[in-house]
Amino acid sequence: MKKRLFLLLAISVCVVISWIGILSGMDNFRIHARAISSGGVDIQLDFLGFKGVVAEFKASLDFSLGSESIEIEPEYLQLTAYGLQDAYYGNQIVNFRTVDPKSFVVTIGGGYGANLKKRIESSEAGVELVNFTGILRLKLRTGRFPVEVIYPISAQCEVRE
Amino acid sequence: MKRFVELLFFNVAMTSVMTYGELGWQFRDFFVVYFPWLPELMLLFICLVAGWFSDKLLHFLISVVVSSITSVVVSISLVTMMVENPVYSHLLGYGVIKGSVALAFTYLVICSVIGSISVLVMGKNDRTF
């Protein structure tokens, strides 16, 4: 009977240790999460020029996630390009396992590139405003397992001949 | 009644330790003090004792399944509550759900094996329903 009580007491101690750990850890997590959720990811896009019918844009990602102690691993960026009057310029996926998120190139090529070029040539101002929207998937390495987060991304860029 | 209370006690204990392990593996950096493998060791200890005290293997296994499901619910609820921002908690929740489910499944398998051995060797293992 005494042995039984001792074992149940030992299990109760395990429960108390667990909850002390959980509550203190989650309190820290709340502070970090608040910092991260108040931050964001910005994308900077600059038009480089046309190479044939391929429009090239220099892009870079800027992370401001509030807490520097969290390691950020960008996974991929999925962008959709469109212009005014429902002009669709296709979408593109940039894989950051092979590309540097601080400097990479986004392209609008093929039929979409030709269409964009044609629109610029036919417009009076010779300018087309291209909107980019999409998602950035990244991993926040906070512990042994990374936490996957998706941030919405949007940017605008003027394209000139 | 006594049997039910005892199972409930083990259930609460296993849920607590599993939640500690699930959150610990994913958010270790946030824990003020975190000893590696401490939740797993505590879980093994609880399984051995719970198996020893269990009258039926089926009851023990049901208890382990319920504990692992509850631990996932508790860990996700805690993370969601702590994050506060609903958009971010939704995005983060996706990652936490995957991590917690994977860990809970691992714990379920380990506890079932260790606990079953404990029930069969040390417990009464009453085969009647």
Tab-separated table of C-alpha atoms in Angstrom:
chain	number	residue	atom	x	y	z
A	1	MET	CA	0.000	0.000	0.000
A	2	LYS	CA	2.840	2.348	0.950
A	3	LYS	CA	4.682	1.474	-2.237
A	4	ARG	CA	1.543	2.186	-4.253
A	5	LEU	CA	1.090	5.570	-2.614
A	6	PHE	CA	4.747	6.420	-3.181
A	7	LEU	CA	4.472	5.588	-6.880
A	8	LEU	CA	1.306	7.661	-7.260
A	9	LEU	CA	3.060	10.543	-5.495
A	10	ALA	CA	6.024	10.185	-7.867
A	11	ILE	CA	3.655	10.378	-10.837
A	12	SER	CA	2.035	13.482	-9.323
A	13	VAL	CA	5.499	15.061	-9.133
A	14	CYS	CA	5.981	14.255	-12.847
A	15	VAL	CA	2.689	16.021	-13.609
A	16	VAL	CA	3.721	19.087	-11.595
A	17	ILE	CA	7.155	19.219	-13.322
A	18	SER	CA	5.435	18.963	-16.711
A	19	TRP	CA	3.008	21.788	-16.033
A	20	ILE	CA	5.706	24.062	-14.577
A	21	GLY	CA	7.710	23.428	-17.766
A	22	ILE	CA	4.723	23.929	-20.060
A	23	LEU	CA	3.496	27.144	-18.424
A	24	SER	CA	6.909	28.817	-18.165
A	25	GLY	CA	7.821	27.786	-21.718
A	26	MET	CA	4.538	28.951	-23.171
A	27	ASP	CA	4.820	32.280	-21.405
A	28	ASN	CA	8.167	32.842	-23.143
A	29	PHE	CA	6.659	31.660	-26.392
A	30	ARG	CA	3.843	34.207	-26.088
A	31	ILE	CA	6.367	37.069	-25.903
A	32	HIS	CA	8.257	35.798	-28.976
A	33	ALA	CA	5.064	35.117	-30.919
A	34	ARG	CA	3.849	38.634	-30.256
A	35	ALA	CA	7.139	39.994	-31.627
A	36	ILE	CA	6.924	37.798	-34.715
A	37	SER	CA	3.280	38.541	-35.462
A	38	SER	CA	3.919	42.278	-35.213
A	39	GLY	CA	6.653	41.944	-37.865
A	40	GLY	CA	6.405	40.926	-41.476
A	41	VAL	CA	8.192	40.096	-44.697
A	42	ASP	CA	8.693	42.690	-47.434
A	43	ILE	CA	9.641	41.992	-51.001
A	44	GLN	CA	11.534	44.556	-53.060
A	45	LEU	CA	11.153	44.267	-56.824
A	46	ASP	CA	13.015	46.306	-59.433
A	47	PHE	CA	12.576	45.899	-63.161
A	48	LEU	CA	15.892	45.007	-64.796
A	49	GLY	CA	14.810	44.924	-68.434
A	50	PHE	CA	13.660	42.680	-71.220
A	51	LYS	CA	15.787	39.883	-72.568
A	52	GLY	CA	13.923	39.114	-75.733
A	53	VAL	CA	10.383	38.564	-74.479
A	54	VAL	CA	11.475	37.728	-70.936
A	55	ALA	CA	10.962	40.518	-68.412
A	56	GLU	CA	13.447	40.248	-65.567
A	57	PHE	CA	12.985	41.654	-62.074
A	58	LYS	CA	15.607	41.869	-59.368
A	59	ALA	CA	14.018	40.791	-56.104
A	60	SER	CA	15.036	40.648	-52.479
A	61	LEU	CA	13.257	39.670	-49.306
A	62	ASP	CA	13.514	41.632	-46.096
A	63	PHE	CA	12.535	39.886	-42.890
A	64	SER	CA	11.524	41.922	-39.888
A	65	LEU	CA	10.164	39.324	-37.547
A	66	GLY	CA	10.842	41.098	-34.299
A	67	SER	CA	12.983	38.489	-32.670
A	68	GLU	CA	16.521	37.838	-33.892
A	69	SER	CA	16.964	34.776	-31.742
A	70	ILE	CA	14.706	32.775	-34.042
A	71	GLU	CA	16.419	31.248	-37.033
A	72	ILE	CA	14.534	31.875	-40.281
A	73	GLU	CA	14.720	29.380	-43.122
A	74	PRO	CA	12.824	30.578	-46.215
A	75	GLU	CA	11.447	27.614	-48.120
A	76	TYR	CA	9.832	28.944	-51.272
A	77	LEU	CA	8.041	31.928	-52.724
A	78	GLN	CA	5.010	31.558	-54.945
A	79	LEU	CA	4.227	34.707	-56.913
A	80	THR	CA	1.435	35.551	-59.306
A	81	ALA	CA	1.915	38.521	-61.625
A	82	TYR	CA	-0.943	40.495	-63.075
A	83	GLY	CA	-1.465	43.897	-64.585
A	84	LEU	CA	-4.369	46.249	-64.961
A	85	GLN	CA	-7.562	45.216	-66.789
A	86	ASP	CA	-7.199	41.608	-65.640
A	87	ALA	CA	-4.012	41.021	-67.578
A	88	TYR	CA	-2.479	37.856	-66.186
A	89	TYR	CA	1.268	37.364	-66.457
A	90	GLY	CA	1.608	33.899	-64.995
A	91	ASN	CA	3.068	32.667	-61.758
A	92	GLN	CA	6.412	31.552	-60.558
A	93	ILE	CA	7.861	29.537	-57.726
A	94	VAL	CA	11.266	30.467	-56.321
A	95	ASN	CA	12.936	27.748	-54.301
A	96	PHE	CA	15.194	29.201	-51.619
A	97	ARG	CA	17.089	25.985	-51.128
A	98	THR	CA	19.049	26.907	-54.221
A	99	VAL	CA	18.496	30.668	-54.407
A	100	ASP	CA	19.608	33.425	-52.027
A	101	PRO	CA	16.518	35.212	-50.601
A	102	LYS	CA	18.488	38.471	-50.375
A	103	SER	CA	19.015	38.613	-54.123
A	104	PHE	CA	17.179	36.620	-56.753
A	105	VAL	CA	15.565	37.145	-60.139
A	106	VAL	CA	11.860	36.858	-60.945
A	107	THR	CA	10.912	36.564	-64.601
A	108	ILE	CA	7.829	36.915	-66.746
A	109	GLY	CA	8.571	34.930	-69.847
A	110	GLY	CA	7.078	33.070	-72.765
A	111	GLY	CA	3.639	34.164	-73.925
A	112	TYR	CA	3.141	36.233	-70.776
A	113	GLY	CA	6.362	38.160	-71.399
A	114	ALA	CA	5.424	38.770	-75.022
A	115	ASN	CA	1.983	39.950	-73.931
A	116	LEU	CA	3.525	42.339	-71.367
A	117	LYS	CA	5.910	43.752	-73.972
A	118	LYS	CA	3.067	44.196	-76.430
A	119	ARG	CA	0.964	46.033	-73.854
A	120	ILE	CA	3.792	48.431	-73.018
A	121	GLU	CA	4.414	49.132	-76.690
A	122	SER	CA	0.755	49.798	-77.332
A	123	SER	CA	0.231	52.011	-74.254
A	124	GLU	CA	0.685	55.760	-74.637
A	125	ALA	CA	2.888	56.193	-71.552
A	126	GLY	CA	4.985	53.149	-72.382
A	127	VAL	CA	4.547	51.873	-68.839
A	128	GLU	CA	2.733	48.919	-67.367
A	129	LEU	CA	2.188	48.501	-63.651
A	130	VAL	CA	2.693	44.861	-62.720
A	131	ASN	CA	1.319	43.596	-59.422
A	132	PHE	CA	2.820	40.632	-57.686
A	133	THR	CA	0.978	38.726	-54.988
A	134	GLY	CA	1.697	35.405	-53.418
A	135	ILE	CA	2.870	33.543	-50.403
A	136	LEU	CA	6.204	32.990	-48.776
A	137	ARG	CA	6.617	29.771	-46.918
A	138	LEU	CA	9.297	29.754	-44.290
A	139	LYS	CA	10.431	27.712	-41.360
A	140	LEU	CA	11.025	29.267	-37.999
A	141	ARG	CA	13.508	27.133	-36.149
A	142	THR	CA	12.593	27.607	-32.531
A	143	GLY	CA	13.419	24.176	-31.201
A	144	ARG	CA	14.418	20.835	-32.568
A	145	PHE	CA	11.437	20.841	-34.910
A	146	PRO	CA	10.949	23.843	-37.210
A	147	VAL	CA	7.584	25.570	-37.253
A	148	GLU	CA	6.239	26.262	-40.745
A	149	VAL	CA	4.686	29.653	-41.343
A	150	ILE	CA	3.188	31.172	-44.496
A	151	TYR	CA	3.359	34.927	-44.948
A	152	PRO	CA	1.331	36.796	-47.566
A	153	ILE	CA	3.468	38.813	-49.965
A	154	SER	CA	2.539	41.628	-52.330
A	155	ALA	CA	4.467	44.170	-54.375
A	156	GLN	CA	4.105	46.462	-57.369
A	157	CYS	CA	6.606	47.286	-60.054
A	158	GLU	CA	6.578	49.618	-63.031
A	159	VAL	CA	7.757	48.040	-66.252
A	160	ARG	CA	9.107	50.297	-68.995
A	161	GLU	CA	10.328	49.501	-72.421
B	1	MET	CA	-15.246	3.525	-9.412
B	2	LYS	CA	-11.749	3.172	-7.954
B	3	ARG	CA	-10.532	1.662	-11.195
B	4	PHE	CA	-12.051	4.538	-13.180
B	5	VAL	CA	-10.479	7.185	-10.915
B	6	GLU	CA	-7.121	5.474	-11.207
B	7	LEU	CA	-7.354	5.344	-15.002
B	8	LEU	CA	-8.380	9.006	-15.044
B	9	PHE	CA	-5.363	9.852	-12.915
B	10	PHE	CA	-3.005	8.045	-15.294
B	11	ASN	CA	-4.784	9.713	-18.173
B	12	VAL	CA	-4.162	13.170	-16.752
B	13	ALA	CA	-0.561	12.269	-15.948
B	14	MET	CA	0.170	10.893	-19.421
B	15	THR	CA	-1.570	13.832	-21.112
B	16	SER	CA	0.495	16.328	-19.099
B	17	VAL	CA	3.805	14.641	-19.810
B	18	MET	CA	2.981	14.083	-23.493
B	19	THR	CA	2.028	17.756	-23.865
B	20	TYR	CA	5.287	18.741	-22.169
B	21	GLY	CA	7.208	16.541	-24.597
B	22	GLU	CA	5.312	17.731	-27.685
B	23	LEU	CA	5.800	21.410	-26.880
B	24	GLY	CA	9.336	20.816	-25.637
B	25	TRP	CA	10.495	19.213	-28.870
B	26	GLN	CA	8.991	21.999	-30.942
B	27	PHE	CA	9.698	25.043	-28.783
B	28	ARG	CA	12.690	23.968	-26.745
B	29	ASP	CA	14.300	27.405	-26.865
B	30	PHE	CA	11.366	28.917	-25.027
B	31	PHE	CA	11.560	26.576	-22.085
B	32	VAL	CA	13.363	28.091	-19.113
B	33	VAL	CA	14.708	24.730	-18.040
B	34	TYR	CA	14.413	21.786	-20.371
B	35	PHE	CA	16.255	18.538	-19.834
B	36	PRO	CA	16.449	16.484	-23.003
B	37	TRP	CA	14.513	13.230	-22.801
B	38	LEU	CA	12.993	14.159	-19.415
B	39	PRO	CA	9.388	13.948	-20.718
B	40	GLU	CA	10.141	10.635	-22.396
B	41	LEU	CA	11.697	9.205	-19.222
B	42	MET	CA	8.752	10.399	-17.133
B	43	LEU	CA	6.367	8.906	-19.676
B	44	LEU	CA	8.132	5.550	-19.540
B	45	PHE	CA	7.932	5.616	-15.744
B	46	ILE	CA	4.202	6.448	-15.831
B	47	CYS	CA	3.574	3.694	-18.402
B	48	LEU	CA	5.359	1.107	-16.283
B	49	VAL	CA	3.418	2.074	-13.161
B	50	ALA	CA	0.103	2.416	-15.035
B	51	GLY	CA	0.649	-1.012	-16.610
B	52	TRP	CA	1.454	-2.506	-13.252
B	53	PHE	CA	-1.686	-1.009	-11.676
B	54	SER	CA	-3.961	-1.804	-14.631
B	55	ASP	CA	-6.331	-4.722	-14.378
B	56	LYS	CA	-6.949	-4.995	-18.088
B	57	LEU	CA	-4.731	-4.457	-21.084
B	58	LEU	CA	-7.652	-3.007	-23.061
B	59	HIS	CA	-8.293	-0.348	-20.438
B	60	PHE	CA	-4.655	0.649	-20.457
B	61	LEU	CA	-4.545	0.873	-24.249
B	62	ILE	CA	-7.733	2.967	-24.358
B	63	SER	CA	-6.193	5.234	-21.738
B	64	VAL	CA	-3.036	5.700	-23.841
B	65	VAL	CA	-5.041	6.486	-26.994
B	66	VAL	CA	-7.224	9.012	-25.156
B	67	SER	CA	-4.124	10.590	-23.568
B	68	SER	CA	-2.337	11.037	-26.890
B	69	ILE	CA	-5.410	12.603	-28.526
B	70	THR	CA	-5.948	14.899	-25.542
B	71	SER	CA	-2.294	15.924	-25.509
B	72	VAL	CA	-2.506	17.065	-29.154
B	73	VAL	CA	-5.648	19.073	-28.371
B	74	VAL	CA	-4.051	20.628	-25.267
B	75	SER	CA	-0.753	21.519	-26.983
B	76	ILE	CA	-2.497	23.102	-29.986
B	77	SER	CA	-4.933	24.969	-27.727
B	78	LEU	CA	-2.075	26.300	-25.591
B	79	VAL	CA	-0.102	27.503	-28.600
B	80	THR	CA	-3.193	29.102	-30.142
B	81	MET	CA	-4.024	30.886	-26.891
B	82	MET	CA	-0.467	32.121	-26.420
B	83	VAL	CA	-0.082	33.468	-29.942
B	84	GLU	CA	-3.162	35.726	-29.647
B	85	ASN	CA	-3.056	36.945	-33.245
B	86	PRO	CA	-5.729	34.849	-35.020
B	87	VAL	CA	-4.111	34.998	-38.458
B	88	TYR	CA	-0.697	34.066	-37.172
B	89	SER	CA	-2.054	31.379	-34.878
B	90	HIS	CA	-3.800	29.809	-37.856
B	91	LEU	CA	-0.589	29.824	-39.890
B	92	LEU	CA	1.524	28.608	-37.008
B	93	GLY	CA	-1.098	26.085	-36.006
B	94	TYR	CA	-0.530	24.195	-39.230
B	95	GLY	CA	3.073	23.493	-38.286
B	96	VAL	CA	2.271	22.756	-34.669
B	97	ILE	CA	-0.520	20.338	-35.593
B	98	LYS	CA	1.845	18.323	-37.772
B	99	GLY	CA	4.591	18.279	-35.105
B	100	SER	CA	2.240	17.461	-32.248
B	101	VAL	CA	0.440	14.704	-34.129
B	102	ALA	CA	3.745	13.110	-35.152
B	103	LEU	CA	5.062	13.212	-31.588
B	104	ALA	CA	1.780	12.035	-30.072
B	105	PHE	CA	1.783	9.073	-32.448
B	106	THR	CA	5.363	8.224	-31.463
B	107	TYR	CA	4.441	8.451	-27.783
B	108	LEU	CA	1.351	6.327	-28.418
B	109	VAL	CA	3.418	3.551	-29.978
B	110	ILE	CA	6.121	3.658	-27.278
B	111	CYS	CA	3.589	3.781	-24.422
B	112	SER	CA	1.493	0.982	-25.913
B	113	VAL	CA	4.495	-1.311	-26.240
B	114	ILE	CA	6.078	-0.525	-22.854
B	115	GLY	CA	2.722	-0.399	-21.032
B	116	SER	CA	1.518	-3.648	-22.606
B	117	ILE	CA	4.663	-5.434	-21.493
B	118	SER	CA	4.159	-3.958	-18.032
B	119	VAL	CA	0.497	-5.088	-17.900
B	120	LEU	CA	1.336	-8.584	-19.124
B	121	VAL	CA	4.354	-9.052	-16.837
B	122	MET	CA	3.466	-7.095	-13.703
B	123	GLY	CA	-0.264	-6.286	-13.981
B	124	LYS	CA	-3.217	-8.524	-13.291
B	125	ASN	CA	-4.148	-8.763	-16.992
B	126	ASP	CA	-7.777	-9.753	-16.439
B	127	ARG	CA	-8.960	-11.088	-19.833
B	128	THR	CA	-12.697	-10.792	-19.136
B	129	PHE	CA	-14.588	-7.742	-20.419
